[in-house]
Coordinates of C-alpha atoms and ligand atoms in Angstrom, one line a residue:
X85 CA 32.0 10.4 15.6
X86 CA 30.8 7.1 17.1
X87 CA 30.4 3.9 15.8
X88 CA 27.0 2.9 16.3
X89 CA 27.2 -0.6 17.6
X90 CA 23.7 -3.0 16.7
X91 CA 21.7 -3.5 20.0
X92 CA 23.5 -0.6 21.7
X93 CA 20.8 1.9 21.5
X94 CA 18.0 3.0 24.5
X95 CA 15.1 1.1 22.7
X96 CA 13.1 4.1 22.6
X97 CA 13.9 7.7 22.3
X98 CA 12.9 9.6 25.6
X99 CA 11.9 13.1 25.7
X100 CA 12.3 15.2 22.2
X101 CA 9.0 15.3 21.5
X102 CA 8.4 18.4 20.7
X103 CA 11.8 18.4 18.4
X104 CA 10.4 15.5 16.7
X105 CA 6.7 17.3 16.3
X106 CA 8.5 20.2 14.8
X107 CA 10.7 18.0 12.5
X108 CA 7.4 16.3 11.1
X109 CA 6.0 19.8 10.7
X110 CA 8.7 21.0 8.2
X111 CA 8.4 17.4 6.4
X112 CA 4.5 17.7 5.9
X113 CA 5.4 21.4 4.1
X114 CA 7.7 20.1 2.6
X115 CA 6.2 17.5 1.0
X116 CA 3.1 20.0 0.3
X117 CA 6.1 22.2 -1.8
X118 CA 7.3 24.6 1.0
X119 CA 10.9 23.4 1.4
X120 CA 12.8 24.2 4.6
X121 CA 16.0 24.6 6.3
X122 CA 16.6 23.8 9.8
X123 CA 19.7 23.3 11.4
X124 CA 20.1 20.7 14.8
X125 CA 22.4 22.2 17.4
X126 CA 23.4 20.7 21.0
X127 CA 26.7 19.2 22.9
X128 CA 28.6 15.7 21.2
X129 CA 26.2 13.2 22.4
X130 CA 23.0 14.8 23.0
X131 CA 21.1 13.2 20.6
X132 CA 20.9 14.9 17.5
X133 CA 21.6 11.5 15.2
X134 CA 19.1 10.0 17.3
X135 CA 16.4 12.3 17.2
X136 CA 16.8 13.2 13.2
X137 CA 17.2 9.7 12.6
X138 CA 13.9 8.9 14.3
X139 CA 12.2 12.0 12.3
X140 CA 13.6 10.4 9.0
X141 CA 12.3 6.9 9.9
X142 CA 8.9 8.9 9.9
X143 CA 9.1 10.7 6.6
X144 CA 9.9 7.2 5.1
X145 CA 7.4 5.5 6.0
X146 CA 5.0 8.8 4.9
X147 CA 6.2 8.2 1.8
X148 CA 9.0 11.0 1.6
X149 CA 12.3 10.0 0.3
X150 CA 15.5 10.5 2.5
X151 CA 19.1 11.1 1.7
X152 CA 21.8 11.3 4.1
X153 CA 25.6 12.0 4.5
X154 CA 28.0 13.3 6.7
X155 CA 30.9 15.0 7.3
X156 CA 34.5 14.0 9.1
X157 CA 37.4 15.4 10.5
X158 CA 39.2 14.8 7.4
X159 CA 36.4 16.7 5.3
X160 CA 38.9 19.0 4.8
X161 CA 41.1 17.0 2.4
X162 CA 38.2 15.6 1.0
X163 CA 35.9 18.1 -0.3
X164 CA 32.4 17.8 -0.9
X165 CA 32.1 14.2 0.9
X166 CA 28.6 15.2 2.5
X167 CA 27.1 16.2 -0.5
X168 CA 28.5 13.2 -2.5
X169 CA 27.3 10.7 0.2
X170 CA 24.4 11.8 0.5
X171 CA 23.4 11.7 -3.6
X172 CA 24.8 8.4 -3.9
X173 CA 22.9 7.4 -1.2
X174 CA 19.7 8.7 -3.1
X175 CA 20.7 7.5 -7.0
X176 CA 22.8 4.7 -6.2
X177 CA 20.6 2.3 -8.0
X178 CA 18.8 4.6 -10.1
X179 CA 19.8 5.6 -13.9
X180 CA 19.9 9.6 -14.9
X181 CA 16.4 10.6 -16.2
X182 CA 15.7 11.7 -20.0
X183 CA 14.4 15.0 -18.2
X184 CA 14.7 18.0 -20.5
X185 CA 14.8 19.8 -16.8
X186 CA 17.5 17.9 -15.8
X187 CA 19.6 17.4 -18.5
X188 CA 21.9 20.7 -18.1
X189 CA 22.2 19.6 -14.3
X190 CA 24.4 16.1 -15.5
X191 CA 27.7 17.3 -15.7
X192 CA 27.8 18.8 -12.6
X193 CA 26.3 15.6 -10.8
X194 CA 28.5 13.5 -12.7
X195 CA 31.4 15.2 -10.9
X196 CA 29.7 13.1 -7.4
X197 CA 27.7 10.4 -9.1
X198 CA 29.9 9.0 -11.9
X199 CA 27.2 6.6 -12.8
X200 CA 25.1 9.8 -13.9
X201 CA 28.8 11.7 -15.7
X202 CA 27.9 11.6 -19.3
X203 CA 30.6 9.7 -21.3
X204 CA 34.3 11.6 -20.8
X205 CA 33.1 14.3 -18.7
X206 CA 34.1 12.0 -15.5
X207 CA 36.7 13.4 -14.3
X208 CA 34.9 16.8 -14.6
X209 CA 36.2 20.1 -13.5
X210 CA 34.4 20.5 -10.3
X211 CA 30.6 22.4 -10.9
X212 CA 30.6 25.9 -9.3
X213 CA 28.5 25.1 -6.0
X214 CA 25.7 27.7 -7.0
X215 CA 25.2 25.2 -10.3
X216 CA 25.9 21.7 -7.9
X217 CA 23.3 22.9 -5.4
X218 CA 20.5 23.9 -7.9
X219 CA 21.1 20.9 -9.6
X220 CA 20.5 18.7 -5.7
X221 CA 17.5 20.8 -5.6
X222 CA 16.1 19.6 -9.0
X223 CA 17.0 15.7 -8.3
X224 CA 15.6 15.4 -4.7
X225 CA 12.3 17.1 -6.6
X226 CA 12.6 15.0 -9.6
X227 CA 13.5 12.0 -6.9
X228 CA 9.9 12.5 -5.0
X229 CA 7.2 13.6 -7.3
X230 CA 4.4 14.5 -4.6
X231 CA 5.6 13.4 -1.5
X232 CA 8.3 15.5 -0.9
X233 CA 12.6 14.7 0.0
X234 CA 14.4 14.9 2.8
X235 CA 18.0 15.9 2.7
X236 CA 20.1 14.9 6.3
X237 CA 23.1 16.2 6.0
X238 CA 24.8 15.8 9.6
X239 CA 28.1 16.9 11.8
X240 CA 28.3 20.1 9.7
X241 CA 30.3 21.4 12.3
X242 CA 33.3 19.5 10.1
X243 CA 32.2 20.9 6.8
X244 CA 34.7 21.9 4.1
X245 CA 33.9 25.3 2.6
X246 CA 32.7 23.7 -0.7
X247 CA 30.0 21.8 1.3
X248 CA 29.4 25.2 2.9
X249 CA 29.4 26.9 -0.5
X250 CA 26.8 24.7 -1.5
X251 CA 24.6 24.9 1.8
X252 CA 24.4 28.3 1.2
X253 CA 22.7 28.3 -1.8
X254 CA 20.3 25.1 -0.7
X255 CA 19.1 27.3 2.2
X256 CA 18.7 30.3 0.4
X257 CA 16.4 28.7 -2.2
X258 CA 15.0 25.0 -1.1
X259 CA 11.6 26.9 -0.1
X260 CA 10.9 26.8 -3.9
X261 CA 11.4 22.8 -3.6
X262 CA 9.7 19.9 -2.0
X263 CA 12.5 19.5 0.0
X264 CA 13.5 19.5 4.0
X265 CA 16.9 20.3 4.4
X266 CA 18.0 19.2 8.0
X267 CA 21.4 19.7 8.9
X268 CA 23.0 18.8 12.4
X269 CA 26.1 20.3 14.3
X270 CA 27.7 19.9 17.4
X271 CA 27.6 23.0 19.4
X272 CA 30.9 22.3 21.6
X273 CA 33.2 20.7 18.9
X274 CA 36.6 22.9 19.1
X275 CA 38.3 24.5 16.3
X276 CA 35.2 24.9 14.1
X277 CA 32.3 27.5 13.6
X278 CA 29.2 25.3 13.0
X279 CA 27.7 25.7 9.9
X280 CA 28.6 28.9 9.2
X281 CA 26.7 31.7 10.6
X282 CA 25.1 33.1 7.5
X283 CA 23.6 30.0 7.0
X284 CA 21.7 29.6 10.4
X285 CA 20.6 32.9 10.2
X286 CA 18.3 31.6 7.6
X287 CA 17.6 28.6 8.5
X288 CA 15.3 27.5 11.9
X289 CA 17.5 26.3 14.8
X290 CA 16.5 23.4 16.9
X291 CA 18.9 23.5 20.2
X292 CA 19.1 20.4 22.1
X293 CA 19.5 20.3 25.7
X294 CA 20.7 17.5 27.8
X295 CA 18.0 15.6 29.1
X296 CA 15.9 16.4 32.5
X297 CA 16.5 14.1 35.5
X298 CA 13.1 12.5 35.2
X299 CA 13.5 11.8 31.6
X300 CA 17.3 10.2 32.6
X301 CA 15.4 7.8 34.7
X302 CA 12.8 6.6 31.9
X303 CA 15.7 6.6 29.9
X304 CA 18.0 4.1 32.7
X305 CA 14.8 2.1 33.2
X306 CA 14.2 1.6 29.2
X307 CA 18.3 0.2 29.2
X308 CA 18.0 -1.8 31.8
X309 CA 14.8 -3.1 30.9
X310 CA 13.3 -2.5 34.0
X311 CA 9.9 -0.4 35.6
X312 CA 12.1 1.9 37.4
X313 CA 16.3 2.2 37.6
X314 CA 17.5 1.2 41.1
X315 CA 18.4 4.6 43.2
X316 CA 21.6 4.0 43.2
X317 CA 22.5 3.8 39.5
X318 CA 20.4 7.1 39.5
X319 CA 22.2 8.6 41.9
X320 CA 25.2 7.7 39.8
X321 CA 23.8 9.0 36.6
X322 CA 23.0 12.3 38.8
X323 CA 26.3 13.0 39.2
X324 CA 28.5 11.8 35.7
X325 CA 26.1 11.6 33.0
X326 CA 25.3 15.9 32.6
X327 CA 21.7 14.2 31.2
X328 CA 23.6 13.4 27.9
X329 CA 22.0 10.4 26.7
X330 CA 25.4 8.9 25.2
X331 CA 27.0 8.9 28.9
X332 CA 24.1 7.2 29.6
X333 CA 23.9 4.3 27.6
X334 CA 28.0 4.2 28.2
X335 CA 27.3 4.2 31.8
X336 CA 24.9 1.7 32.4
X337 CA 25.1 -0.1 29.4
X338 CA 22.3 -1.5 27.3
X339 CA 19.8 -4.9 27.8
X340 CA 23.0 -5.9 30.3
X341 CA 25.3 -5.6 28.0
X342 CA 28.6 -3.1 29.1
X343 CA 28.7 0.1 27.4
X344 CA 31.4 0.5 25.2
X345 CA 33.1 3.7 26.6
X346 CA 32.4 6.2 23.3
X347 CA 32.6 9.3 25.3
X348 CA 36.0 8.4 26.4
X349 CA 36.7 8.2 22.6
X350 CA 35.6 12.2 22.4
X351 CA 37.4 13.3 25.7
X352 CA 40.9 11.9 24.6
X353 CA 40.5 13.0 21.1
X354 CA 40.1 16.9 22.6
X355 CA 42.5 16.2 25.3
X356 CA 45.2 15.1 22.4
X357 CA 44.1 18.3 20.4
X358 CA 45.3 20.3 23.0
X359 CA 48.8 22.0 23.6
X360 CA 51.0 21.3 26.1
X361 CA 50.5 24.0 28.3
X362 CA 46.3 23.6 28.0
X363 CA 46.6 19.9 28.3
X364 CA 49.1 20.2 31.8
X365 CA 46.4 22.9 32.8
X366 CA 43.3 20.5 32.2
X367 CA 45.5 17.6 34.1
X368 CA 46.1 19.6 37.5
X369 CA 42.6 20.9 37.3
X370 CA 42.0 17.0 37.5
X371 CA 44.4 16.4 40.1
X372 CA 43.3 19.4 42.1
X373 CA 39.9 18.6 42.1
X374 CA 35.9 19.4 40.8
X375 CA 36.8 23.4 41.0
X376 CA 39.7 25.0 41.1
X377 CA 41.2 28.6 40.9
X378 CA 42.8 29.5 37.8
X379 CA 45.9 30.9 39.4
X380 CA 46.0 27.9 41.5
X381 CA 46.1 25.6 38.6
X382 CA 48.9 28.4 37.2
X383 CA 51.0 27.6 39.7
X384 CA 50.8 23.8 39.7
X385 CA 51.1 23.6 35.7
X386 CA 54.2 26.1 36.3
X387 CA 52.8 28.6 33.4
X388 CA 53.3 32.5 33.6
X389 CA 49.6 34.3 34.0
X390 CA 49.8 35.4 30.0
X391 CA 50.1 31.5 29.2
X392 CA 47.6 30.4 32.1
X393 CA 44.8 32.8 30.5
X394 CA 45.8 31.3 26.8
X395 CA 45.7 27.7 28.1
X396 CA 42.4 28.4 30.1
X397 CA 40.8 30.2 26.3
X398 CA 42.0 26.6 25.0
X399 CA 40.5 24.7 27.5
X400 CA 37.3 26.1 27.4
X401 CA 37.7 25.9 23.8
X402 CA 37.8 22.1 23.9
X403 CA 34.4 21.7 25.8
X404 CA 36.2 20.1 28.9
X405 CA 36.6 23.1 31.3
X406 CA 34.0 25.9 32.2
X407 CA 34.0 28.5 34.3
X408 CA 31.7 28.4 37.4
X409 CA 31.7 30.5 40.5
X410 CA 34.8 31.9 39.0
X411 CA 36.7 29.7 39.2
X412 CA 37.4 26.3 36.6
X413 CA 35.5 23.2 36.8
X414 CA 35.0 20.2 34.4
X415 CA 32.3 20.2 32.4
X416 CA 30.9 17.1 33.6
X417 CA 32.3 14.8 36.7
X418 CA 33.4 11.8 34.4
X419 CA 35.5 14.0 31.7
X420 CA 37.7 14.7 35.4
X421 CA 37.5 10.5 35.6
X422 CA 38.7 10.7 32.3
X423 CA 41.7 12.5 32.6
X424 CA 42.8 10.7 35.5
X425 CA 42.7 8.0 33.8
X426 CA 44.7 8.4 30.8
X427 CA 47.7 10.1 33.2
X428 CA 50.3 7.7 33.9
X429 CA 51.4 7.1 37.2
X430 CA 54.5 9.1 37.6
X431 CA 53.0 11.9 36.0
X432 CA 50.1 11.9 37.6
X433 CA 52.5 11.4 41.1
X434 CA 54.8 14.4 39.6
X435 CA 51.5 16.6 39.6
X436 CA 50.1 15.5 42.8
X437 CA 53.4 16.8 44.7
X438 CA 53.2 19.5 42.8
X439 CA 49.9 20.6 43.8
X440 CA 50.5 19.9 47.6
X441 CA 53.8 21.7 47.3
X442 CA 52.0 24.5 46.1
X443 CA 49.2 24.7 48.9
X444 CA 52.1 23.8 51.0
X445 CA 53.7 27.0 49.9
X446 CA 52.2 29.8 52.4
X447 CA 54.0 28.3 55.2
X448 CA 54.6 24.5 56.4
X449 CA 51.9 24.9 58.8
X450 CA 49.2 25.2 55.9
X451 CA 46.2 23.1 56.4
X452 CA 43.9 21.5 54.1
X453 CA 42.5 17.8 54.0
X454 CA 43.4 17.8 50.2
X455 CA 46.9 18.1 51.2
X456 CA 47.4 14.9 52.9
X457 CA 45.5 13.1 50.2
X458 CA 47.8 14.9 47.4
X459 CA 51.1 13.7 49.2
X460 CA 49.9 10.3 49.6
X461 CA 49.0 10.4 45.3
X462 CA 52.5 11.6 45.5
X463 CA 54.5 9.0 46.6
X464 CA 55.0 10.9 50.0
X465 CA 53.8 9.0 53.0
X466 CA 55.1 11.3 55.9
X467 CA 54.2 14.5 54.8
X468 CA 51.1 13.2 54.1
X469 CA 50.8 11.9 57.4
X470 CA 52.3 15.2 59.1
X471 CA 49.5 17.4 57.3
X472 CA 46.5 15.3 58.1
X473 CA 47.7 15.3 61.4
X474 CA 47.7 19.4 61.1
X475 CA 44.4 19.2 59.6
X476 CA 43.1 17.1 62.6
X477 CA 44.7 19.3 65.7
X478 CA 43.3 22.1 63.7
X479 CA 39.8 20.7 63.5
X480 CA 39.9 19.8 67.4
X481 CA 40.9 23.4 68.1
X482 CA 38.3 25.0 66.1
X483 CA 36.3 22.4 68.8
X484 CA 34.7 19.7 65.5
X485 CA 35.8 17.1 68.4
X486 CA 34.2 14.3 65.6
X487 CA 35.8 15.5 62.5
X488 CA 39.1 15.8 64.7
X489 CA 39.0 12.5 65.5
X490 CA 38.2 11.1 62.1
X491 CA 41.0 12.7 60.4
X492 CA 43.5 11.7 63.0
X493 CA 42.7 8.7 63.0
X494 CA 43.1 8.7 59.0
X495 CA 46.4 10.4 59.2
X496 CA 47.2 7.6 61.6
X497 CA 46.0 4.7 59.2
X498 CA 47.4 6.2 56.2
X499 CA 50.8 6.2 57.2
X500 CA 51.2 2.7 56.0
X501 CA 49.0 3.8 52.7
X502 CA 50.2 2.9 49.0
X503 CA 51.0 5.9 47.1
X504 CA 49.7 5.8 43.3
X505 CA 46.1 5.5 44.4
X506 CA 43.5 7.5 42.4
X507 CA 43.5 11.7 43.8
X508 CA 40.3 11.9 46.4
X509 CA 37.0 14.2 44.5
Ligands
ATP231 N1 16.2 11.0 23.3 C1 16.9 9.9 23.5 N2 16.4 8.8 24.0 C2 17.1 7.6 24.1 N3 18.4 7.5 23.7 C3 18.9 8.5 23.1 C4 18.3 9.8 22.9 N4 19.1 10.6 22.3 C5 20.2 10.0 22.1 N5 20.2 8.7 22.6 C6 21.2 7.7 22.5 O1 22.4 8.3 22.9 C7 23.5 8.0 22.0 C8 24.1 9.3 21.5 O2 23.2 9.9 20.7 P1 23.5 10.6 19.3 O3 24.5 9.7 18.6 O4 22.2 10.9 18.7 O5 24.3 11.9 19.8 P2 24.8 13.1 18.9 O6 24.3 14.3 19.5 O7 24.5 12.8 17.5 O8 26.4 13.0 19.2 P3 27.6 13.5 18.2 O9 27.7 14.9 18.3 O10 28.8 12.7 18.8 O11 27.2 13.0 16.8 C9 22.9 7.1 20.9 O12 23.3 5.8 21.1 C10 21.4 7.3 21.0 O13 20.8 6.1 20.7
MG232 MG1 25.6 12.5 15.8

């Protein structure tokens, strides 16, 4: 989860507008008595916060109250937090009703809003989440007579199984209530299921995907306050962003101020949720480059092929590897950035030589411009030297006289070169 940090949003929200027409759709029902559930999928970063958020602001200011609460990674030792969130968001500063139709429901909202507990029933066994959730359903009506609620309940994806419990129920019955129920997940967040599959089979799905290049650019230009973003940041955005609108507002920054880097926050949180053997996989894939053959990486990260096809399951698992053109790739350019990053410099040396001792390994005349930059990364000047010299009489035989002589002459100027220099893309 990100902080949100005041000032460092995109001022407007780009794109999403048919996402935010169908979210004001389900709110007008709502309100009209047709409650609705609809669950808001898509990758960390996407936007889901920001487009439900701008769809709440809306049913506010129609009139429609909103409730909201979310769930953590500790949700599991702390059941329930959503839900309880979310209804003292709602009844914080209101006192319980003498409502005949509510007045069974008190105990078991006491158990979340100990305002509303009725004398020593606080701390109450907790209510059975069939009886919890009618009872939400009855206060958010009770809460809006005529204009309908909204109910937000976001990063379900980190639900406990009471929350779930509860969801369940909500789904199943909130078209009986003036109620939206809008619940948000991430679709790439490893080690969890979502909301529960049950659950979104009954409820509408919204997917988001990441944004379209044009709608990047409206986006950069709305950041940087300008008409149009300068070709190069675009070009720039083109190639790390993956249109997620979090990479670029951490990119470029917002009204000139620096981003602050929050996606850097996700990637080493996954990376440190990994085991060894996946997280020395995802490193040489980094070290190795954009794409790289899983038997390759095998060899670099020294794994037998039963523990290279577990670490790869894990790695894909944690959203930062995917397969393309069979082989492994990063799922975006700057999660590669990332992990170079965070190596430190021996280790990232360590894996360097080991990657060009393993291309090395089909014979010492094996050629490959990679090699030369891998032993420079690797502390190892003259064999670095030696195989970008190969690479160059190689390139002059196969009769590239101009790529010959560039990579001669690089072999030649890189003798002196400092090792510990960030691997080549
Ligand atoms: N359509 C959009 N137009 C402009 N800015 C956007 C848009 N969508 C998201 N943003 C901005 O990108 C950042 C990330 O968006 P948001 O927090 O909504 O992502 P998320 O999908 O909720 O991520 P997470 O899974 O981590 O909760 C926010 O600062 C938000 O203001
Ligand atoms: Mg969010």
């Amino acid at each position: 989860v990100h902080a949100t940090i005041p000032g460092m949003r995109c001022p407007v929200v780009v794109g999403r507008d048919e996402e935010l027409a169908a979210l004001a759709e389900i709110f007008g029902r709502a309100a009209a008595g047709g409650g609705a559930c609809v669950v808001v999928t898509g990758e960390a970063g996407v936007g889901k916060t920001r487009l439900v958020t701008e769809a709440a602001d809306g049913a506010r200011e129609r009139g429609q109250v909103v409730l909201a609460g979310r769930s953590a990674p500790t949700d599991r030792f702390s059941p329930l937090r959503p839900l309880g969130e979310a209804l003292l968001d709602g009844l914080r500063d209101r006192r319980p009703p003498e409502d005949a139709i509510l007045a069974p429901y008190l105990p078991a909202l006491g158990t979340l809003v100990p305002h509303w507990a009725a004398g020593a029933a606080f701390p109450a066994v907790p209510a059975p989440p069939v009886v919890l959730a009618e009872a939400m359903l009855r206060v958010l009506r009770w809460l809006s007579p005529g204009c309908g609620a909204v109910l937000v309940l976001e990063d379900m994806h980190w639900a406990d199984r009471e929350t779930l419990a509860v969801l369940e129920y909500l789904a199943d019955h909130v078209a009986a209530f003036p109620v939206a129920l809008v619940l948000t997940a991430r679709s790439d967040e490893p080690g969890t299921s979502g909301p529960g599959s049950a659950l979104t089979r009954r409820a509408a799905r919204l997917h988001l995907a990441p944004l379209a290049d044009s709608e990047v650019a409206v986006m950069a230009a709305a950041c940087l306050g300008v008409d149009t973003a300068p070709a190069a940041i675009m070009a720039g955005l083109r190639r790390d962003a993956g249109g997620l609108p979090l990479l670029v507002e951490d990119l470029i920054g917002v009204a000139g101020r620096p981003g602050p880097m929050r996606y850097a926050g996700i990637i080493s949180g996954r990376l440190a949720g990994l085991d060894a053997a996946a997280r020395g996989l995802v490193e040489a894939t980094a070290v190795l480059g954009i794409e790289v053959d899983a038997g390759l990486l095998g060899q670099v990260s020294s794994l037998a092929p039963p523990a290279v096809a577990d670490a790869v399951t894990a790695a894909r698992a944690s959203g930062l590897l995917t397969p393309v053109n069979g082989r492994l790739a990063f799922r975006h350019a700057l999660i590669r950035e990332l992990v170079l990053a965070q190596l430190d410099h021996r280790r990232r040396a360590g894996l360097c030589r080991r990657a060009a001792e393993t291309l090395e390994a089909p014979g010492p005349g094996a050629i490959s411009e990679r090699l030369g930059e891998l032993w420079i990364q690797g502390g190892e000047p003259r064999r670095a030297v030696a195989a970008l010299r190969r690479a160059g009489r190689a390139a002059r035989a196969a009769g590239a006289a101009a790529a010959a002589e560039a990579l001669v002459r690089r072999g030649a100027g890189r003798g002196a070169a400092r090792p510990g220099r960030r691997c080549p893309a």
